[in-house]
Short mmCIF file of C-alpha atoms in Angstrom, two decimals:
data_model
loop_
_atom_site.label_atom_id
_atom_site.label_comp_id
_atom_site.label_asym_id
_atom_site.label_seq_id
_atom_site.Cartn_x
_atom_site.Cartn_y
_atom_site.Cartn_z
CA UNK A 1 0.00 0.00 0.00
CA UNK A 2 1.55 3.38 -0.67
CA UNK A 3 1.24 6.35 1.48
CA UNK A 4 0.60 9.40 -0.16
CA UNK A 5 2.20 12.21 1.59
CA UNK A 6 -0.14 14.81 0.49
CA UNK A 7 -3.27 13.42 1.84
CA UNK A 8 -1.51 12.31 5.23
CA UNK A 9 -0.73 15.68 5.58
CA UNK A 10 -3.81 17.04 5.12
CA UNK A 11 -5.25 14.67 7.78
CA UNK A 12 -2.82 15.72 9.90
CA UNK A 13 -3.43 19.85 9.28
CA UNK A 14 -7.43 19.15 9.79
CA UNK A 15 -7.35 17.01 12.95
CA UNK A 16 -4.71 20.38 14.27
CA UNK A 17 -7.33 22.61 13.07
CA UNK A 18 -10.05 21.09 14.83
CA UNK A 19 -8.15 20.08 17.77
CA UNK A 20 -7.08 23.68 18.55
CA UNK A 21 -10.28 25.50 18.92
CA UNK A 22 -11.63 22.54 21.13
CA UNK A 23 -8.45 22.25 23.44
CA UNK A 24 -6.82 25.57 23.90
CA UNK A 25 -9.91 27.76 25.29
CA UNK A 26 -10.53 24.30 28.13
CA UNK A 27 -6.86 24.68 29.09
CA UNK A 28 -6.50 28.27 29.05
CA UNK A 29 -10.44 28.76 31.23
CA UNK A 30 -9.60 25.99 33.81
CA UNK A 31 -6.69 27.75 34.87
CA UNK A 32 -9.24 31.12 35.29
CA UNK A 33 -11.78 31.58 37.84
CA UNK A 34 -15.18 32.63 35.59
CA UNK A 35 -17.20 35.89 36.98
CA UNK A 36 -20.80 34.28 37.74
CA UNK A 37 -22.55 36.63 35.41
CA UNK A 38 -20.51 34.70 32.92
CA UNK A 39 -21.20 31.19 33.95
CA UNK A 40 -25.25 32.28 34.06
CA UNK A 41 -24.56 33.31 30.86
CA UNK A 42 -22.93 30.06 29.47
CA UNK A 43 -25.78 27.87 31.07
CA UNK A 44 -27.63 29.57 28.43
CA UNK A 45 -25.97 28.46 25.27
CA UNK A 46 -26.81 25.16 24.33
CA UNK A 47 -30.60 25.68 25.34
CA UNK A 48 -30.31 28.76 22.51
CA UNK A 49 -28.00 26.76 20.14
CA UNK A 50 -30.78 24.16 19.88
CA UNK A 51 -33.65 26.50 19.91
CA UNK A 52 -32.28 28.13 17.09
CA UNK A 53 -31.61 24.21 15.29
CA UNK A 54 -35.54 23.45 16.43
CA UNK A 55 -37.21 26.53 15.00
CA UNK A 56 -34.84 26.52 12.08
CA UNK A 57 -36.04 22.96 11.24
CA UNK A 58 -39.91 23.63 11.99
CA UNK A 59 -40.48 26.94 10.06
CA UNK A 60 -37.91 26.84 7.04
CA UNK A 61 -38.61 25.49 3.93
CA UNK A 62 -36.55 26.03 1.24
CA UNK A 63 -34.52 28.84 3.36
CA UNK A 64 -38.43 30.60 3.46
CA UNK A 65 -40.33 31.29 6.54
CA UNK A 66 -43.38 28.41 5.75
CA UNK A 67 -45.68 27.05 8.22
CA UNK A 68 -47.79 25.20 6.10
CA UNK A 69 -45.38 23.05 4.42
CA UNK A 70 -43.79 21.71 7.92
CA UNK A 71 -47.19 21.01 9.85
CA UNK A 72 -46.06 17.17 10.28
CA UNK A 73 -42.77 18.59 11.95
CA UNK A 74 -45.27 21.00 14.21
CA UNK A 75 -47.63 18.39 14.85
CA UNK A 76 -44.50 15.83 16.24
CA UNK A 77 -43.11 19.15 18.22
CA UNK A 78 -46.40 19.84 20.30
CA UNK A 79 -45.80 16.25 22.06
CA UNK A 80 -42.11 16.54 22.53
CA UNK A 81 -42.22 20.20 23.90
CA UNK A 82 -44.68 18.68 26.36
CA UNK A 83 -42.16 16.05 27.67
CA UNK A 84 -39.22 18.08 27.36
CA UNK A 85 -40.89 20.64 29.99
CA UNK A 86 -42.14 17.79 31.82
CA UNK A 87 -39.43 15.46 32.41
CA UNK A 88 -36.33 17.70 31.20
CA UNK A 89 -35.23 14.13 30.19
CA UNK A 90 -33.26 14.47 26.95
CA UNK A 91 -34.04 10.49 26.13
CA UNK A 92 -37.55 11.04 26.29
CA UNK A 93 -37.95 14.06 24.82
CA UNK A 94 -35.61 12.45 21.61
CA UNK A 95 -37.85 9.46 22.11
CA UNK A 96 -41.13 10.92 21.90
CA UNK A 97 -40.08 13.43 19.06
CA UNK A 98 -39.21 10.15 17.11
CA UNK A 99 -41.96 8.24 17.77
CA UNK A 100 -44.28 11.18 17.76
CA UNK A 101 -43.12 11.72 13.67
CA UNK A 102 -43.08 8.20 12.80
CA UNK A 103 -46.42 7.80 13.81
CA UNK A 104 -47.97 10.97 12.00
CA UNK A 105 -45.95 10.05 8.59
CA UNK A 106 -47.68 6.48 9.48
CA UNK A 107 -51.46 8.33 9.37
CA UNK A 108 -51.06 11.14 7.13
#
């Protein structure tokens, strides 16, 4: 088998490239004691990040705003909002979102 140089490289420049980014702001923040306004803050981000991934997915068709086309999606959402308030269980809420959509392609 022969190596080629050029694509081991590249492997090697994109697993850096990723790797930094990840790596370097954990090592250089653990050292640092965080101001609490700023760890309230960062509690925040991954319930926005997937807000912003939900409604994205529910209300954009074809990069348009749409509501009609996506009413399956809206439909299956109504349940899973329902247990993800509930239970604040990410399983179930995953769970019921997939079962909730299988079941509505299923009827409709």
């Amino acid at each position: 088998m022969e190596v080629r140089w050029t694509i081991l490289l590249i492997i090697i420049g994109t697993a850096i490239v990723t790797f930094i980014p990840r790596v370097l702001p954990l090592m250089v923040l653990s050292r640092m004691q965080l101001p609490k306004g700023v760890i309230l803050w960062l509690k925040h981000v991954p319930v926005a990040v997937m807000a912003a991934l939900v409604a994205q997915e529910l209300f954009l068709s074809d990069d348009k705003f749409s509501l009609i086309s996506n009413k399956l999606e809206l439909l299956a959402s109504l349940p899973t909002l329902a247990i993800a308030i509930l239970t604040r269980s990410l399983l179930g809420t995953v769970l019921v979102g997939i079962i909730s959509m299988m079941a509505l392609r299923y009827i409709f």
